[in-house]
mmCIF file of C-alpha atoms and ligand atoms in Angstrom:
data_model
loop_
_atom_site.group_PDB
_atom_site.id
_atom_site.type_symbol
_atom_site.label_atom_id
_atom_site.label_comp_id
_atom_site.label_asym_id
_atom_site.label_seq_id
_atom_site.Cartn_x
_atom_site.Cartn_y
_atom_site.Cartn_z
ATOM 1 C CA MET A 1 10.134 12.087 -25.690
ATOM 2 C CA LEU A 2 13.031 12.645 -28.069
ATOM 3 C CA GLN A 3 13.245 16.371 -28.755
ATOM 4 C CA SER A 4 15.306 19.236 -30.211
ATOM 5 C CA GLY A 5 18.895 19.260 -29.012
ATOM 6 C CA ASP A 6 18.791 15.605 -27.564
ATOM 7 C CA SER A 7 21.608 13.159 -28.184
ATOM 8 C CA VAL A 8 20.867 9.432 -29.016
ATOM 9 C CA ILE A 9 23.447 7.453 -27.010
ATOM 10 C CA SER A 10 21.854 4.206 -25.718
ATOM 11 C CA ILE A 11 18.582 2.392 -26.218
ATOM 12 C CA ARG A 12 18.510 2.161 -22.418
ATOM 13 C CA ASP A 13 17.447 5.901 -22.392
ATOM 14 C CA PHE A 14 14.224 5.069 -24.294
ATOM 15 C CA ASP A 15 10.911 3.545 -23.021
ATOM 16 C CA SER A 16 8.295 1.979 -25.233
ATOM 17 C CA GLU A 17 6.413 5.193 -25.845
ATOM 18 C CA GLU A 18 9.659 6.997 -26.937
ATOM 19 C CA ILE A 19 10.481 4.063 -29.227
ATOM 20 C CA GLN A 20 7.101 4.103 -30.832
ATOM 21 C CA GLN A 21 7.490 7.963 -31.399
ATOM 22 C CA VAL A 22 10.633 7.316 -33.457
ATOM 23 C CA LEU A 23 8.925 4.406 -35.331
ATOM 24 C CA SER A 24 5.997 6.471 -36.197
ATOM 25 C CA VAL A 25 8.076 9.416 -37.481
ATOM 26 C CA ALA A 26 10.107 6.907 -39.543
ATOM 27 C CA ALA A 27 6.936 5.491 -41.147
ATOM 28 C CA ARG A 28 5.910 9.044 -42.068
ATOM 29 C CA MET A 29 9.354 9.746 -43.475
ATOM 30 C CA GLU A 30 8.963 6.687 -45.681
ATOM 31 C CA ARG A 31 5.477 7.779 -46.846
ATOM 32 C CA GLU A 32 6.002 11.440 -47.450
ATOM 33 C CA ASP A 33 8.295 13.637 -49.499
ATOM 34 C CA ASN A 34 10.387 15.670 -47.015
ATOM 35 C CA ARG A 35 13.081 16.882 -49.466
ATOM 36 C CA ASP A 36 13.330 20.382 -47.977
ATOM 37 C CA LEU A 37 13.029 19.563 -44.284
ATOM 38 C CA MET A 38 16.795 19.867 -43.457
ATOM 39 C CA ARG A 39 17.680 22.640 -45.844
ATOM 40 C CA GLY A 40 20.604 24.500 -44.290
ATOM 41 C CA LYS A 41 21.557 21.853 -41.804
ATOM 42 C CA ILE A 42 24.774 19.912 -41.802
ATOM 43 C CA LEU A 43 25.437 16.377 -40.526
ATOM 44 C CA ALA A 44 28.992 15.556 -39.696
ATOM 45 C CA THR A 45 29.748 11.769 -39.910
ATOM 46 C CA MET A 46 32.703 10.693 -37.798
ATOM 47 C CA PHE A 47 33.229 6.959 -38.287
ATOM 48 C CA LEU A 48 36.484 6.015 -36.509
ATOM 49 C CA GLU A 49 35.648 2.340 -37.103
ATOM 50 C CA ALA A 50 34.621 0.653 -40.364
ATOM 51 C CA SER A 51 31.012 0.884 -41.689
ATOM 52 C CA THR A 52 29.072 0.620 -44.903
ATOM 53 C CA ARG A 53 25.337 0.668 -43.943
ATOM 54 C CA THR A 54 25.223 2.901 -40.915
ATOM 55 C CA LYS A 55 27.480 5.634 -42.489
ATOM 56 C CA LEU A 56 25.878 5.608 -45.963
ATOM 57 C CA SER A 57 22.320 5.465 -44.645
ATOM 58 C CA PHE A 58 22.949 8.438 -42.372
ATOM 59 C CA MET A 59 24.387 10.380 -45.365
ATOM 60 C CA SER A 60 21.535 9.262 -47.534
ATOM 61 C CA ALA A 61 18.949 10.159 -44.804
ATOM 62 C CA MET A 62 20.440 13.767 -44.586
ATOM 63 C CA LEU A 63 20.715 14.256 -48.310
ATOM 64 C CA ARG A 64 17.237 13.069 -49.031
ATOM 65 C CA LEU A 65 15.958 15.667 -46.483
ATOM 66 C CA GLY A 66 17.736 18.399 -48.261
ATOM 67 C CA GLY A 67 20.487 18.770 -45.759
ATOM 68 C CA GLU A 68 24.305 18.501 -46.262
ATOM 69 C CA VAL A 69 26.949 16.177 -45.067
ATOM 70 C CA LEU A 70 30.521 16.788 -43.853
ATOM 71 C CA ASP A 71 32.511 13.551 -43.588
ATOM 72 C CA PHE A 72 35.425 13.301 -41.211
ATOM 73 C CA GLY A 73 37.016 10.657 -43.467
ATOM 74 C CA ASP A 74 39.380 8.017 -42.150
ATOM 75 C CA THR A 75 41.632 8.433 -39.117
ATOM 76 C CA GLU A 76 44.675 7.872 -41.238
ATOM 77 C CA HIS A 77 44.100 11.313 -42.899
ATOM 78 C CA SER A 78 43.012 13.274 -39.830
ATOM 79 C CA SER A 79 44.876 15.049 -37.157
ATOM 80 C CA PHE A 80 44.486 11.977 -34.860
ATOM 81 C CA LYS A 81 47.682 10.980 -36.638
ATOM 82 C CA LYS A 82 49.378 14.010 -35.087
ATOM 83 C CA GLY A 83 48.109 12.935 -31.647
ATOM 84 C CA GLU A 84 44.955 15.110 -31.387
ATOM 85 C CA SER A 85 42.574 13.833 -28.567
ATOM 86 C CA LEU A 86 39.004 12.724 -29.325
ATOM 87 C CA SER A 87 37.783 15.503 -26.941
ATOM 88 C CA ASP A 88 39.550 18.143 -29.039
ATOM 89 C CA ALA A 89 38.436 16.632 -32.290
ATOM 90 C CA ILE A 90 34.769 16.685 -31.099
ATOM 91 C CA ARG A 91 35.024 20.309 -30.002
ATOM 92 C CA ILE A 92 36.360 21.214 -33.511
ATOM 93 C CA VAL A 93 33.954 19.276 -35.486
ATOM 94 C CA SER A 94 30.943 20.638 -33.493
ATOM 95 C CA GLY A 95 31.929 24.016 -34.699
ATOM 96 C CA TYR A 96 31.330 22.983 -38.349
ATOM 97 C CA CYS A 97 27.908 21.243 -38.174
ATOM 98 C CA ASP A 98 24.584 20.899 -36.435
ATOM 99 C CA VAL A 99 24.651 17.207 -35.585
ATOM 100 C CA ILE A 100 27.272 14.536 -35.310
ATOM 101 C CA ALA A 101 26.824 10.870 -36.101
ATOM 102 C CA MET A 102 29.685 9.040 -34.438
ATOM 103 C CA ARG A 103 31.139 5.469 -34.483
ATOM 104 C CA HIS A 104 34.124 4.639 -32.277
ATOM 105 C CA PRO A 105 35.743 1.512 -31.028
ATOM 106 C CA TRP A 106 35.634 2.627 -27.402
ATOM 107 C CA GLU A 107 32.601 1.894 -25.184
ATOM 108 C CA GLY A 108 31.257 5.194 -23.849
ATOM 109 C CA ALA A 109 32.923 7.296 -26.598
ATOM 110 C CA ALA A 110 29.601 8.615 -27.817
ATOM 111 C CA ARG A 111 28.389 9.648 -24.338
ATOM 112 C CA LEU A 112 31.734 11.526 -23.809
ATOM 113 C CA ALA A 113 31.191 13.204 -27.232
ATOM 114 C CA ALA A 114 27.670 14.297 -26.259
ATOM 115 C CA GLN A 115 28.974 15.882 -23.032
ATOM 116 C CA ILE A 116 31.589 17.936 -25.016
ATOM 117 C CA ALA A 117 29.921 18.795 -28.352
ATOM 118 C CA GLY A 118 27.030 21.147 -27.314
ATOM 119 C CA LEU A 119 24.981 19.756 -30.082
ATOM 120 C CA PRO A 120 23.186 16.468 -30.611
ATOM 121 C CA VAL A 121 25.471 13.368 -31.041
ATOM 122 C CA ILE A 122 23.989 10.194 -32.421
ATOM 123 C CA ASN A 123 25.845 7.028 -31.418
ATOM 124 C CA ALA A 124 26.452 4.876 -34.555
ATOM 125 C CA GLY A 125 28.120 2.145 -32.543
ATOM 126 C CA ASP A 126 30.509 2.372 -29.579
ATOM 127 C CA GLY A 127 32.758 -0.742 -29.259
ATOM 128 C CA ALA A 128 30.797 -3.805 -28.013
ATOM 129 C CA ASN A 129 28.433 -1.631 -26.145
ATOM 130 C CA GLN A 130 25.428 -0.019 -28.051
ATOM 131 C CA HIS A 131 24.224 0.580 -31.597
ATOM 132 C CA PRO A 132 20.870 2.316 -30.871
ATOM 133 C CA THR A 133 20.079 3.507 -34.390
ATOM 134 C CA GLN A 134 20.424 -0.136 -35.612
ATOM 135 C CA THR A 135 18.005 -1.080 -32.957
ATOM 136 C CA PHE A 136 15.408 1.490 -34.123
ATOM 137 C CA LEU A 137 15.698 0.102 -37.625
ATOM 138 C CA ASP A 138 15.534 -3.478 -36.308
ATOM 139 C CA LEU A 139 12.277 -2.624 -34.420
ATOM 140 C CA TYR A 140 10.902 -0.801 -37.498
ATOM 141 C CA THR A 141 11.602 -3.854 -39.623
ATOM 142 C CA ILE A 142 9.979 -6.258 -37.045
ATOM 143 C CA GLN A 143 6.958 -4.059 -36.961
ATOM 144 C CA LYS A 144 6.764 -3.800 -40.747
ATOM 145 C CA VAL A 145 7.191 -7.519 -41.434
ATOM 146 C CA ARG A 146 5.244 -8.935 -38.469
ATOM 147 C CA GLY A 147 2.706 -6.194 -38.032
ATOM 148 C CA ARG A 148 3.573 -5.825 -34.272
ATOM 149 C CA ILE A 149 6.356 -6.276 -31.758
ATOM 150 C CA ASP A 150 4.422 -7.410 -28.699
ATOM 151 C CA GLY A 151 3.744 -11.220 -28.458
ATOM 152 C CA LEU A 152 6.593 -12.274 -30.626
ATOM 153 C CA SER A 153 9.396 -14.938 -29.837
ATOM 154 C CA VAL A 154 12.755 -13.496 -30.958
ATOM 155 C CA GLY A 155 15.855 -15.687 -31.228
ATOM 156 C CA PHE A 156 19.453 -14.394 -31.422
ATOM 157 C CA VAL A 157 22.255 -16.597 -32.785
ATOM 158 C CA GLY A 158 26.046 -15.931 -33.114
ATOM 159 C CA ASP A 159 28.234 -13.552 -31.264
ATOM 160 C CA LEU A 160 26.162 -12.599 -28.371
ATOM 161 C CA LYS A 161 29.069 -11.475 -26.160
ATOM 162 C CA TYR A 162 30.480 -8.699 -28.351
ATOM 163 C CA GLY A 163 27.480 -8.068 -30.635
ATOM 164 C CA ARG A 164 26.323 -4.532 -29.793
ATOM 165 C CA THR A 165 23.292 -4.901 -32.101
ATOM 166 C CA VAL A 166 22.207 -7.819 -29.971
ATOM 167 C CA HIS A 167 22.741 -6.006 -26.770
ATOM 168 C CA SER A 168 20.733 -2.929 -27.917
ATOM 169 C CA LEU A 169 17.938 -5.013 -29.447
ATOM 170 C CA ALA A 170 17.554 -7.332 -26.438
ATOM 171 C CA THR A 171 17.188 -4.204 -24.238
ATOM 172 C CA ALA A 172 14.755 -2.645 -26.530
ATOM 173 C CA LEU A 173 12.582 -5.806 -26.721
ATOM 174 C CA SER A 174 12.448 -5.866 -22.862
ATOM 175 C CA ARG A 175 10.203 -2.828 -23.306
ATOM 176 C CA PHE A 176 7.689 -5.074 -25.118
ATOM 177 C CA ASP A 177 5.951 -8.277 -24.371
ATOM 178 C CA CYS A 178 8.514 -10.537 -26.171
ATOM 179 C CA ARG A 179 10.152 -13.917 -25.309
ATOM 180 C CA GLN A 180 13.907 -14.015 -26.118
ATOM 181 C CA ILE A 181 16.056 -17.045 -26.960
ATOM 182 C CA PHE A 182 19.870 -16.605 -27.016
ATOM 183 C CA VAL A 183 21.775 -19.311 -28.940
ATOM 184 C CA SER A 184 25.625 -19.040 -28.969
ATOM 185 C CA PRO A 185 28.745 -21.097 -28.396
ATOM 186 C CA PRO A 186 29.659 -21.115 -24.551
ATOM 187 C CA THR A 187 32.517 -18.597 -25.155
ATOM 188 C CA LEU A 188 30.168 -16.056 -26.742
ATOM 189 C CA ARG A 189 27.225 -16.104 -24.412
ATOM 190 C CA ILE A 190 25.063 -13.137 -23.836
ATOM 191 C CA PRO A 191 26.617 -11.010 -20.993
ATOM 192 C CA ALA A 192 25.392 -11.999 -17.465
ATOM 193 C CA GLY A 193 24.736 -8.357 -16.687
ATOM 194 C CA LEU A 194 22.322 -8.072 -19.609
ATOM 195 C CA LEU A 195 20.432 -11.211 -18.540
ATOM 196 C CA ARG A 196 20.046 -9.597 -14.907
ATOM 197 C CA GLU A 197 18.594 -6.610 -16.709
ATOM 198 C CA LEU A 198 16.079 -8.762 -18.486
ATOM 199 C CA GLU A 199 15.217 -10.608 -15.380
ATOM 200 C CA GLU A 200 14.568 -7.350 -13.483
ATOM 201 C CA ALA A 201 12.228 -6.308 -16.425
ATOM 202 C CA GLY A 202 10.353 -9.636 -16.081
ATOM 203 C CA VAL A 203 11.432 -10.879 -19.568
ATOM 204 C CA ARG A 204 10.980 -14.591 -20.447
ATOM 205 C CA TYR A 205 14.250 -15.831 -21.996
ATOM 206 C CA GLU A 206 16.203 -19.019 -22.651
ATOM 207 C CA VAL A 207 19.928 -19.528 -23.174
ATOM 208 C CA SER A 208 20.895 -22.380 -25.444
ATOM 209 C CA GLU A 209 23.719 -23.730 -27.662
ATOM 210 C CA ASP A 210 21.224 -25.679 -29.828
ATOM 211 C CA LEU A 211 20.077 -23.685 -32.792
ATOM 212 C CA VAL A 212 17.979 -26.428 -34.525
ATOM 213 C CA SER A 213 15.943 -27.024 -31.336
ATOM 214 C CA ALA A 214 15.080 -23.300 -31.125
ATOM 215 C CA ILE A 215 13.989 -22.733 -34.720
ATOM 216 C CA SER A 216 10.326 -23.973 -34.402
ATOM 217 C CA LYS A 217 9.630 -21.622 -31.521
ATOM 218 C CA LEU A 218 10.670 -18.473 -33.335
ATOM 219 C CA ASP A 219 8.904 -15.610 -35.088
ATOM 220 C CA ILE A 220 12.076 -13.645 -35.717
ATOM 221 C CA LEU A 221 15.626 -15.004 -35.848
ATOM 222 C CA TYR A 222 18.271 -12.329 -35.463
ATOM 223 C CA CYS A 223 21.581 -13.801 -36.915
ATOM 224 C CA THR A 224 24.940 -12.178 -36.283
ATOM 225 C CA ARG A 225 28.448 -12.390 -37.488
ATOM 226 C CA ILE A 226 31.278 -13.776 -35.133
ATOM 227 C CA GLN A 227 33.314 -10.505 -35.020
ATOM 228 C CA ARG A 228 36.921 -11.069 -35.765
ATOM 229 C CA GLU A 229 37.836 -7.507 -34.725
ATOM 230 C CA ARG A 230 36.561 -7.968 -31.138
ATOM 231 C CA PHE A 231 38.800 -11.002 -30.320
ATOM 232 C CA ALA A 232 42.041 -10.396 -28.456
ATOM 233 C CA ASP A 233 43.030 -14.051 -29.229
ATOM 234 C CA SER A 234 42.973 -14.872 -32.975
ATOM 235 C CA LEU A 235 42.944 -18.664 -32.178
ATOM 236 C CA GLU A 236 39.778 -18.217 -30.166
ATOM 237 C CA TYR A 237 38.181 -16.578 -33.200
ATOM 238 C CA GLU A 238 39.253 -19.401 -35.392
ATOM 239 C CA ARG A 239 37.775 -22.012 -32.997
ATOM 240 C CA THR A 240 34.365 -20.230 -32.836
ATOM 241 C CA LYS A 241 33.861 -18.696 -36.368
ATOM 242 C CA GLY A 242 32.079 -21.593 -37.924
ATOM 243 C CA ALA A 243 29.858 -22.463 -34.857
ATOM 244 C CA TYR A 244 26.569 -21.758 -36.696
ATOM 245 C CA ARG A 245 25.732 -21.527 -40.334
ATOM 246 C CA LEU A 246 22.120 -20.750 -41.091
ATOM 247 C CA ASP A 247 20.803 -22.192 -44.421
ATOM 248 C CA LEU A 248 17.490 -23.582 -45.843
ATOM 249 C CA ALA A 249 18.214 -27.175 -44.818
ATOM 250 C CA LEU A 250 18.814 -26.157 -41.293
ATOM 251 C CA LEU A 251 15.431 -24.194 -41.234
ATOM 252 C CA GLU A 252 13.564 -27.203 -42.603
ATOM 253 C CA ARG A 253 15.304 -29.582 -40.104
ATOM 254 C CA GLY A 254 14.408 -27.244 -37.272
ATOM 255 C CA GLY A 255 10.638 -27.089 -38.338
ATOM 256 C CA ALA A 256 10.682 -23.353 -39.112
ATOM 257 C CA ARG A 257 7.288 -21.663 -39.164
ATOM 258 C CA ASP A 258 6.262 -20.197 -42.497
ATOM 259 C CA GLU A 259 5.941 -16.778 -40.773
ATOM 260 C CA LEU A 260 9.549 -16.893 -39.519
ATOM 261 C CA ARG A 261 11.573 -13.885 -40.668
ATOM 262 C CA ILE A 262 15.443 -13.922 -40.617
ATOM 263 C CA MET A 263 17.175 -10.628 -39.786
ATOM 264 C CA HIS A 264 20.850 -9.785 -39.800
ATOM 265 C CA PRO A 265 22.611 -6.413 -39.204
ATOM 266 C CA LEU A 266 25.028 -7.421 -41.902
ATOM 267 C CA PRO A 267 27.806 -7.735 -43.083
ATOM 268 C CA ARG A 268 27.671 -11.546 -43.247
ATOM 269 C CA VAL A 269 30.835 -13.641 -43.520
ATOM 270 C CA GLY A 270 29.560 -17.231 -43.868
ATOM 271 C CA GLU A 271 27.069 -17.597 -40.931
ATOM 272 C CA LEU A 272 24.036 -16.901 -43.267
ATOM 273 C CA SER A 273 23.753 -18.813 -46.579
ATOM 274 C CA THR A 274 22.827 -16.999 -49.771
ATOM 275 C CA ASP A 275 20.303 -19.820 -50.402
ATOM 276 C CA LEU A 276 17.986 -17.952 -48.035
ATOM 277 C CA ASP A 277 18.206 -14.662 -49.944
ATOM 278 C CA ASP A 278 15.267 -15.215 -52.280
ATOM 279 C CA THR A 279 12.941 -16.856 -49.843
ATOM 280 C CA PRO A 280 10.227 -15.193 -47.865
ATOM 281 C CA TYR A 281 12.206 -15.801 -44.667
ATOM 282 C CA ALA A 282 14.908 -13.274 -45.603
ATOM 283 C CA VAL A 283 14.272 -9.636 -44.603
ATOM 284 C CA TYR A 284 17.891 -8.567 -44.088
ATOM 285 C CA PHE A 285 18.191 -6.453 -47.203
ATOM 286 C CA GLN A 286 14.899 -4.643 -46.513
ATOM 287 C CA GLN A 287 16.180 -4.162 -42.851
ATOM 288 C CA ALA A 288 19.312 -2.388 -44.129
ATOM 289 C CA ARG A 289 17.072 -0.145 -46.486
ATOM 290 C CA ASN A 290 14.924 0.736 -43.437
ATOM 291 C CA GLY A 291 17.981 2.480 -42.078
ATOM 292 C CA VAL A 292 17.299 5.525 -44.175
ATOM 293 C CA PRO A 293 13.695 6.456 -42.965
ATOM 294 C CA VAL A 294 14.701 5.566 -39.366
ATOM 295 C CA ARG A 295 17.664 7.834 -39.515
ATOM 296 C CA GLN A 296 15.670 10.554 -41.177
ATOM 297 C CA ALA A 297 13.399 10.380 -38.197
ATOM 298 C CA LEU A 298 16.158 10.505 -35.657
ATOM 299 C CA LEU A 299 17.842 13.504 -37.394
ATOM 300 C CA SER A 300 14.608 15.445 -37.760
ATOM 301 C CA LEU A 301 13.626 14.807 -34.134
ATOM 302 C CA VAL A 302 17.009 15.838 -32.618
ATOM 303 C CA LEU A 303 17.210 18.909 -34.964
ATOM 304 C CA GLY A 304 13.693 20.055 -33.923
ATOM 305 C CA LYS A 305 12.126 19.509 -37.293
ATOM 306 C CA GLU A 306 9.326 17.357 -35.931
HETATM 307 N N1 CP B 1 24.700 -2.945 -39.407
HETATM 308 C C1 CP B 1 25.777 -2.180 -39.426
HETATM 309 O O1 CP B 1 26.132 -1.516 -38.437
HETATM 310 O O2 CP B 1 26.542 -2.268 -40.643
HETATM 311 P P1 CP B 1 27.926 -1.364 -40.848
HETATM 312 O O3 CP B 1 28.935 -1.887 -39.899
HETATM 313 O O4 CP B 1 28.241 -1.613 -42.339
HETATM 314 O O5 CP B 1 27.504 0.126 -40.635
#
C-alpha cells in the first residue's frame, strides 16, 4: 500500500488493491473538508515541460489542504540555463520542500529524481513513458461515471505510440477485468512491448485502424491528441495529425451506446469536436476537475497524513 515517504513513479508499481486505496482516499477528499490537513507542508512543482491541468491541479490540491506551494518556474529562468544538472537541481529543491511533483521530457527522469531526493517524488509525466497521476484520475473518473471499472470495454484512439496517458491507463486497466481496443494510424500503434505485457496479464484486446467499427462495442472511449512535440519528423506529424476526428455524427454512424462516455486527458487540438461538449457522452471536463481530489489523495498518502 502507498505509505508515508513513498514516491509515485509508475502505475506498474501498483496492484488493484493499491489503486483502490488511492481512489477511495480521493473519494473521501472530495466529500470532506480537509483544509488543515497539510498545514506546514510544502509541495515543490518542477515542470520542465508544458502543463496546464497537472501543474495547476497539484497546486490547487495542496492549497486546498492548507499546505503551501513552491514553483520552480520555467527552465529559461532557472540555473539550468547556467548548465546545472538535473541531479544537482533535485538535491537543491529537496532541501526547500516536503514533496516534489515533477514533469520532465526524459523517460526515467522521475525515477532518477526519486533516488536522489530523499523525499517523495511524484511523477507528473516523463516523456512518452508514464503519467501515473493522470491514470489515477482517469480510473477515478471511470469509476464515478460508470459505477465500476471491472467488466467494461475501453477503447483508445489517437497517438497510442507516444501517448503516456494511454500507456499508463492500459497498464492500470490490466489490473481489472476490462477489454481494451486500440485504434490508431499504423505509424502510431500501441508499443509491442505493452501488448506483450497485456498478453502476459491475460487481457482481451484488439488492435484496429477503424474507429467507426469499434464505437458500438465501447463503454469508454479514451481519445488522445496526436502530439506534435514527440515527432522527430514534422512531415510525419503533418501526415498523421488529422487521422481521426471524433464528433457526434461519427458516434451516431458507429452506433454508440447511450452509456458510452468519452474521455480525453486534454488539451485537444482538433481530434475531439466541441459538438460533443454538451452531450451526456462528454466527461472530459469532469475528468480534469477530478485531478484535484486524486492529487490530494496522493499527496496526503505520501506525506503520511492518511
Ligand atoms: N492531462 C494533462 O497532462 O494535461 P497538462 O499537459 O495540461 O498537464
